[in-house]
Short mmCIF file of C-alpha atoms and ligand atoms in Angstrom, two decimals:
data_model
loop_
_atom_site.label_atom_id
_atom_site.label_comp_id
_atom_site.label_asym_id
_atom_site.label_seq_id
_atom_site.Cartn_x
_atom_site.Cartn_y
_atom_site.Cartn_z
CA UNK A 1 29.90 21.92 62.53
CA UNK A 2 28.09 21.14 65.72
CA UNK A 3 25.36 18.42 64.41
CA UNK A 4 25.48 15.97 62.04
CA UNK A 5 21.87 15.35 60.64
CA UNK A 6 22.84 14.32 57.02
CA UNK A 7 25.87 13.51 55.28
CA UNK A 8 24.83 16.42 52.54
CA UNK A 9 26.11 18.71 55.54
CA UNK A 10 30.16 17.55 54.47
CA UNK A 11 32.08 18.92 51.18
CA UNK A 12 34.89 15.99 49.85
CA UNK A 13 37.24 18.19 51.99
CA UNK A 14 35.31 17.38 55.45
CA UNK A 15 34.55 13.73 54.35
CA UNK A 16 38.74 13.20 54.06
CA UNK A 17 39.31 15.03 57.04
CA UNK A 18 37.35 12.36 59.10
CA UNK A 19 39.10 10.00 57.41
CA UNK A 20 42.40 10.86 58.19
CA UNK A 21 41.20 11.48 61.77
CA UNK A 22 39.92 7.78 61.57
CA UNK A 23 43.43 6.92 60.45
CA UNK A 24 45.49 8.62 63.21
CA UNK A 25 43.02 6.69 65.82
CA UNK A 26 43.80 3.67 64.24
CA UNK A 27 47.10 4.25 64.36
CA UNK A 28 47.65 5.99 68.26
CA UNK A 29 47.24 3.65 71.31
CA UNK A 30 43.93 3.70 73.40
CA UNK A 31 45.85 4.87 76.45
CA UNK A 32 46.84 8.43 74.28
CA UNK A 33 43.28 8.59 72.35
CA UNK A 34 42.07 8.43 76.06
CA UNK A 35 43.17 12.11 76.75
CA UNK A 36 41.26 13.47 73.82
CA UNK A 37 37.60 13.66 75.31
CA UNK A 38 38.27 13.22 78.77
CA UNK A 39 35.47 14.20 80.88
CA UNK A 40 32.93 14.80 78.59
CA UNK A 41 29.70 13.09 78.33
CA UNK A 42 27.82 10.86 74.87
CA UNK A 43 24.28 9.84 75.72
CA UNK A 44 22.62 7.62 73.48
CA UNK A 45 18.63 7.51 72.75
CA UNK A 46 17.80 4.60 70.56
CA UNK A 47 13.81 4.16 69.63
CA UNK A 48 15.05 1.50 67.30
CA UNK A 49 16.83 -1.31 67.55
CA UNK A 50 20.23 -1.96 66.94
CA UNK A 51 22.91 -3.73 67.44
CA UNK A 52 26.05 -2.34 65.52
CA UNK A 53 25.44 1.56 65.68
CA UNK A 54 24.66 1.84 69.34
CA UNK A 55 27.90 -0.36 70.93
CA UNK A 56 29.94 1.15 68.11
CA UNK A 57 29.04 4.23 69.58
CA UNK A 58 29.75 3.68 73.27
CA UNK A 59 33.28 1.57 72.01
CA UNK A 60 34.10 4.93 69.99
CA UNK A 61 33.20 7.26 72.97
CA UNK A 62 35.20 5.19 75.24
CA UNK A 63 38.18 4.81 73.01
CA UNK A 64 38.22 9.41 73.55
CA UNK A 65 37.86 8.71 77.03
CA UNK A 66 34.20 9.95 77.59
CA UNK A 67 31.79 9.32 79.49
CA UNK A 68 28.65 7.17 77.63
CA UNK A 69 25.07 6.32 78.93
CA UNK A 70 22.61 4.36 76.68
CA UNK A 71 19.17 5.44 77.87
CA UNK A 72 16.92 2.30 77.83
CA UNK A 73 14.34 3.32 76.68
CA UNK A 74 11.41 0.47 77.73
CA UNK A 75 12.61 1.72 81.18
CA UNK A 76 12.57 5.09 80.76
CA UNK A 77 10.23 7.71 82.03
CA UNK A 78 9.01 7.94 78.17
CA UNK A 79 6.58 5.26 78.68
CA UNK A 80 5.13 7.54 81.50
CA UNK A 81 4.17 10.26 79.12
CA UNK A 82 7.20 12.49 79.24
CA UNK A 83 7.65 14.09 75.57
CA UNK A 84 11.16 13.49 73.82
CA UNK A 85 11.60 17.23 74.51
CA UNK A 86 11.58 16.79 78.20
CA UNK A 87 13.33 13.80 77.48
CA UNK A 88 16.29 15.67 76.30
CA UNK A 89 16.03 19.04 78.15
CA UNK A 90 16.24 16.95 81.34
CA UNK A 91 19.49 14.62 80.04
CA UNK A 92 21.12 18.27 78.98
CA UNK A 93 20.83 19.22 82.62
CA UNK A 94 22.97 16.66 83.58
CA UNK A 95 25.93 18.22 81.17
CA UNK A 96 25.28 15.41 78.28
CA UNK A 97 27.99 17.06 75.51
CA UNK A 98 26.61 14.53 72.08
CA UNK A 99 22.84 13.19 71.67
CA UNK A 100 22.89 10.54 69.82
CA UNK A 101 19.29 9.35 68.61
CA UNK A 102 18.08 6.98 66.55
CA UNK A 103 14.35 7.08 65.05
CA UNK A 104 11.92 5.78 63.18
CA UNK A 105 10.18 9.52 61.93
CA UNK A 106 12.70 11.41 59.54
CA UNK A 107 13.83 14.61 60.92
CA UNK A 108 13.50 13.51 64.39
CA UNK A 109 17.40 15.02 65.18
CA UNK A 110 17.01 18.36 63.43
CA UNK A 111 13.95 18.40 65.52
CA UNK A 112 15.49 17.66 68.73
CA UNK A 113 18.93 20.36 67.85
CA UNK A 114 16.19 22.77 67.56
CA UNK A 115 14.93 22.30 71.07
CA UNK A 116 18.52 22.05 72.33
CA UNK A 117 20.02 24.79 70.79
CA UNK A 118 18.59 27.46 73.39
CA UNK A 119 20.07 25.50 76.45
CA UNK A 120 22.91 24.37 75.43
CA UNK A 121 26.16 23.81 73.62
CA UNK A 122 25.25 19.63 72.98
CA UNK A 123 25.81 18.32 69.76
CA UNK A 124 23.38 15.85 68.15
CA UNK A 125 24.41 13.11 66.05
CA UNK A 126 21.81 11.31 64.20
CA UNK A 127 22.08 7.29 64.30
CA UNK A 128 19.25 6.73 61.91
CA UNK A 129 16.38 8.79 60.95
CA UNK A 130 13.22 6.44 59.04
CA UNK A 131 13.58 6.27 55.83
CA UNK A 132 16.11 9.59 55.32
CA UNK A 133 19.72 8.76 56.46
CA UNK A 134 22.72 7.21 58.55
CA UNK A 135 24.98 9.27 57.98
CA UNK A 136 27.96 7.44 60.32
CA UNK A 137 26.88 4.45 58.34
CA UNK A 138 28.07 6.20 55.41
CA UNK A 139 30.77 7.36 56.34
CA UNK A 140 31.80 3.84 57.82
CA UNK A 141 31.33 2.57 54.45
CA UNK A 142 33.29 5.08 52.45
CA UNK A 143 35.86 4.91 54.40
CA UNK A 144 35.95 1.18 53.93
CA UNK A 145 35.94 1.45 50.00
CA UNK A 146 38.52 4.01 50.40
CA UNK A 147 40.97 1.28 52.45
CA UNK A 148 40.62 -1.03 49.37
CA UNK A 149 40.21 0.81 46.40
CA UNK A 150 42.26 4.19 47.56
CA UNK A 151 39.66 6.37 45.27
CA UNK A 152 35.96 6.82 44.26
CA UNK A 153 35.50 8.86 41.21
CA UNK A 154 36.70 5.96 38.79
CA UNK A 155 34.35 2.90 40.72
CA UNK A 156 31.32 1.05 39.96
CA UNK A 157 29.32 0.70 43.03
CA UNK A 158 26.42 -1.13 43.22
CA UNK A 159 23.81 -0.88 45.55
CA UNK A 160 21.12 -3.68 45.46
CA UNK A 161 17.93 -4.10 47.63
CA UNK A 162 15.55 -2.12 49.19
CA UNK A 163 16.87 1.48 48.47
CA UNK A 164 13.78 3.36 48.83
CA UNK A 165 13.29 2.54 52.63
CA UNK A 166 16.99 1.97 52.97
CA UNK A 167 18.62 5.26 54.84
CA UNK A 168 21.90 3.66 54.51
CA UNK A 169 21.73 3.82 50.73
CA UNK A 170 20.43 7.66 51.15
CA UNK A 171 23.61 8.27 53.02
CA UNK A 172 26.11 5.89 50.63
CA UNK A 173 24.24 7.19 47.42
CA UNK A 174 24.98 10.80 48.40
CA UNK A 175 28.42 10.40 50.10
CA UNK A 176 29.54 9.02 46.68
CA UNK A 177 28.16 11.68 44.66
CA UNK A 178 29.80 14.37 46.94
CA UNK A 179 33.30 12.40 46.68
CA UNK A 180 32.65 12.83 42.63
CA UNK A 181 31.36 9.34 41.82
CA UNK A 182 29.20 9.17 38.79
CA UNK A 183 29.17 5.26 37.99
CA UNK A 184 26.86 4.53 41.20
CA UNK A 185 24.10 2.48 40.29
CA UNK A 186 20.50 0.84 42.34
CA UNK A 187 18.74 -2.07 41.86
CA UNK A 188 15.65 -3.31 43.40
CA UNK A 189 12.03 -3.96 41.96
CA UNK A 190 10.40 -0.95 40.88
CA UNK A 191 7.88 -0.44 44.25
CA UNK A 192 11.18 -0.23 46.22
CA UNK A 193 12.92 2.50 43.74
CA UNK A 194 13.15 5.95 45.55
CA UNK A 195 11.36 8.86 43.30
CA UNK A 196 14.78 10.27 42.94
CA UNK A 197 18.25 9.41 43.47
CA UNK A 198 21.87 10.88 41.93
CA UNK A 199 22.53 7.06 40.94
CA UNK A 200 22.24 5.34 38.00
CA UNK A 201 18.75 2.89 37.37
CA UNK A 202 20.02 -0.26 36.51
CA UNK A 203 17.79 -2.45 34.14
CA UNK A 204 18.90 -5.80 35.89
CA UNK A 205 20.58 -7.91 38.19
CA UNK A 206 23.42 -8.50 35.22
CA UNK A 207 23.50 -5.19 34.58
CA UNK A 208 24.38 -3.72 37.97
CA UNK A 209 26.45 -6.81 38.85
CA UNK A 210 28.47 -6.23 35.31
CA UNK A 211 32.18 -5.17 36.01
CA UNK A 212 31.49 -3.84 39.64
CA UNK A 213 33.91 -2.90 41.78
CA UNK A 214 31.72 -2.89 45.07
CA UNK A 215 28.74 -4.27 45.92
CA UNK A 216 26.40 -3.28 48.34
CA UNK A 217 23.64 -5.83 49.25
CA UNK A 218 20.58 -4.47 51.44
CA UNK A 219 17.77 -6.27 52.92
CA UNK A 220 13.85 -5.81 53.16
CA UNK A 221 12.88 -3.57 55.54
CA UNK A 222 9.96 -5.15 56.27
CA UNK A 223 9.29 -2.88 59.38
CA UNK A 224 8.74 -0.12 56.72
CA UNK A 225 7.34 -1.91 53.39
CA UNK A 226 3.83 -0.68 53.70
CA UNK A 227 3.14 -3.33 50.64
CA UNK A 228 4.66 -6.02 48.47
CA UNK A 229 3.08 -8.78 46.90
CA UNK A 230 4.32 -11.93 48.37
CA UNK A 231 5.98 -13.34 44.82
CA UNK A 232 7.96 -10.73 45.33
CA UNK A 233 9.26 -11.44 48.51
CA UNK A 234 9.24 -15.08 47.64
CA UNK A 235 11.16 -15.04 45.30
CA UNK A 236 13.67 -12.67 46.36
CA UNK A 237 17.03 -14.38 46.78
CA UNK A 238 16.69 -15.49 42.80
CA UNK A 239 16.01 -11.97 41.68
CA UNK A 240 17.53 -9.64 43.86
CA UNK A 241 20.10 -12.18 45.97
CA UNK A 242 24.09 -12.39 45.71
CA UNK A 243 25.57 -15.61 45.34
CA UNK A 244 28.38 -17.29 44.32
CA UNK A 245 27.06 -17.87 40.28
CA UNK A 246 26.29 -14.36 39.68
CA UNK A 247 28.70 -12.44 41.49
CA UNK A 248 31.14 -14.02 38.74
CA UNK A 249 29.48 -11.43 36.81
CA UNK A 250 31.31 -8.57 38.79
CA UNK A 251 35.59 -7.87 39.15
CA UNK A 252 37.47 -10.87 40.53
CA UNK A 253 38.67 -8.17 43.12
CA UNK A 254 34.92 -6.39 44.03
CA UNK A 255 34.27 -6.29 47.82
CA UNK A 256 31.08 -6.76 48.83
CA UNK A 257 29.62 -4.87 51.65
CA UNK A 258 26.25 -5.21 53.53
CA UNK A 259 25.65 -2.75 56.82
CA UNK A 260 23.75 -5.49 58.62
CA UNK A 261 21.75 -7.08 59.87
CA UNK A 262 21.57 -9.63 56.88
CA UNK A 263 19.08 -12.36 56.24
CA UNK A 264 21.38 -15.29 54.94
CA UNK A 265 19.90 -16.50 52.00
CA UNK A 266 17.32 -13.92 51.32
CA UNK A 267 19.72 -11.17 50.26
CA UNK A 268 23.38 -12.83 49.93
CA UNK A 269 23.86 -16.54 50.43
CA UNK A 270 26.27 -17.84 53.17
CA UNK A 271 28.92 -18.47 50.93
CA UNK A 272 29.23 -14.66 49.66
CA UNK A 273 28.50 -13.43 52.99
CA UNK A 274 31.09 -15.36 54.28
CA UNK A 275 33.35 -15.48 51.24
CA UNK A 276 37.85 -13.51 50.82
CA UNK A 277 35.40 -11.09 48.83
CA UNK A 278 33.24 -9.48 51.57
CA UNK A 279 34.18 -6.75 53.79
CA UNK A 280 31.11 -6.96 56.02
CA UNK A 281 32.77 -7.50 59.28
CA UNK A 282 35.61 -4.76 58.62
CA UNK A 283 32.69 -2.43 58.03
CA UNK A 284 31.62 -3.26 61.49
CA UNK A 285 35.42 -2.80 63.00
CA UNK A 286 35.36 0.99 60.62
CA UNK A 287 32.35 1.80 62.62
CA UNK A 288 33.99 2.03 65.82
CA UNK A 289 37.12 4.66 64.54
CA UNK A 290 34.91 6.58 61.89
CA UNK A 291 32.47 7.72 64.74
CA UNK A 292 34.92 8.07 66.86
CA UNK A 293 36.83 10.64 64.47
CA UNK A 294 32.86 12.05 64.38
CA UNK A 295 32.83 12.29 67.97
CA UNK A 296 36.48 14.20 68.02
CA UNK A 297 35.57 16.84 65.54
CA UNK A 298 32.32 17.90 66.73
CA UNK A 299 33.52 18.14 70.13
CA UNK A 300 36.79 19.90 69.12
CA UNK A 301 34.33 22.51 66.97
CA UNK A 302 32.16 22.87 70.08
CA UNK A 303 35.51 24.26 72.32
N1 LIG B 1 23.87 -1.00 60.14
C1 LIG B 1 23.14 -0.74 61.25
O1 LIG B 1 22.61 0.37 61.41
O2 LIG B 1 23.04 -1.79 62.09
P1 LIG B 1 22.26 -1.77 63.49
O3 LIG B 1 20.79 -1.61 63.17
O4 LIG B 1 22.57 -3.09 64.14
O5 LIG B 1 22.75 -0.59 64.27
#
């Protein structure tokens, strides 16, 4: 494999090959895991902002040993007129090995491979594509469920929020389903449903909550939510929120998850955020190995 667009693109037998990679760079000093991508070069183009993804992704190139350079983008020769093509033809020239771009159109990567593809040998990675997927994000978080609960097909995983702009659900809801989990279920009002998913509809707040083993709590995208009346968003926290009453309603030992950025008390309350259930900042700490592993096998596939 030589891009990762989608997490669709991995069988169960790819998805537990990263995760064993993940493993063995948790488990190898940084002076060895140094040696591994010596000399070669990530470059990072983020029309979106984040905060977790993009120094994950510099910690994880570091950690092989490579090279990384985060174009800024306000500063960049983009606000002079120069196309993302040029953009990226004229970073290739400079021997850039992985793109890594993060956008707010859908496709934008697949797009940008395309272009690439006749010069050169780069891989693209996608860190976030509109509404469509993050794929390292899912893979972060599956390999985070698999630390704690060892196997998928037998969970309940709830995902609760705004799915149908949410690309980190895309990429959760359909790395489940590939690892064989059929007890996945959604929640969020019906104008924030996608048209289709592989999950389960639940009914209610009780109902996905019931028996859980994970929960997933999103938040608004607000940069995408074209419109939603305001009781909605109002009253959010009491219909759609996690707190410490009704996550009583799930397993004593469910972890709760949340990629970030969260909005305390909107979609999970301080306490629950904070609370021995929630794995939120481990998530964060999985980021850094899982793309690293990323980074090692599409570079090793490139050689
Ligand atoms: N989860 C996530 O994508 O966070 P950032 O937007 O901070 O990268």
């Amino acid at each position: 494999m030589k891009h990762l667009f989608d997490i669709k693109q991995l069988n169960t037998k790819a998805l537990e090959a990263l995760f064993e990679t993940a493993d063995k760079i948790k488990n190898t000093p940084i002076t060895e895991t140094k040696k591994w991508l010596t000399g070669k070069t990530a470059m990072a183009l983020f029309f979106e902002n984040s905060t977790r993804t993009l120094v994950s992704f510099q910690l994880a190139a570091q950690r092989l040993g490579m090279d990384f350079c985060a174009l800024n983008l306000a500063q960049s020769s983009t606000q002079k007129g120069e196309t993302l093509k040029d953009t990226l033809l004229t970073l290739d020239a400079m021997q850039t090995d992985a793109f890594i771009i993060r956008h707010s159109e859908n496709n934008t990567q697949k797009k940008a491979a395309g272009w690439l593809d006749n010069h050169s040998q780069a891989s693209v990675i996608n860190a976030g594509d509109g509404t469509n997927q993050h794929p390292t994000q899912g893979l972060l978080d599956l390999y985070t469920i698999r630390h704690h609960k060892g196997e998928f097909n037998k969970l309940k995983v709830s995902v609760i929020g705004d799915i149908k702009h949410s690309r980190v659900a895309g990429s959760l809801v359909d790395g489940l389903h590939i690892l064989g989990n059929r007890n996945t279920w959604i929640y969020a009002p019906d104008a924030l449903l996608p048209e289709s998913s592989p999950a389960n509809k639940a009914a209610s707040m009780n109902q996905a909550l019931q028996d859980a083993d994970v929960v997933v709590m999103l938040r608004i995208q607000k940069e995408r939510i074209r419109q939603l009346d305001s009781d909605t968003l109002d009253n959010w926290h009491d219909n759609f929120g996690l707190n410490a009453s009704n996550i009583k309603l799930a397993k004593r030992d469910v972890m709760v998850m949340h990629p970030g950025p969260m909005n305390r008390g909107v979609e999970i309350s301080s306490e629950v955020a904070d609370g021995p259930q929630s794995v939120i900042l481990e998530q964060v700490q999985n980021g850094v190995l899982m793309r690293s592993a990323l980074l090692y096998h599409l570079l090793n596939s490139q050689q």
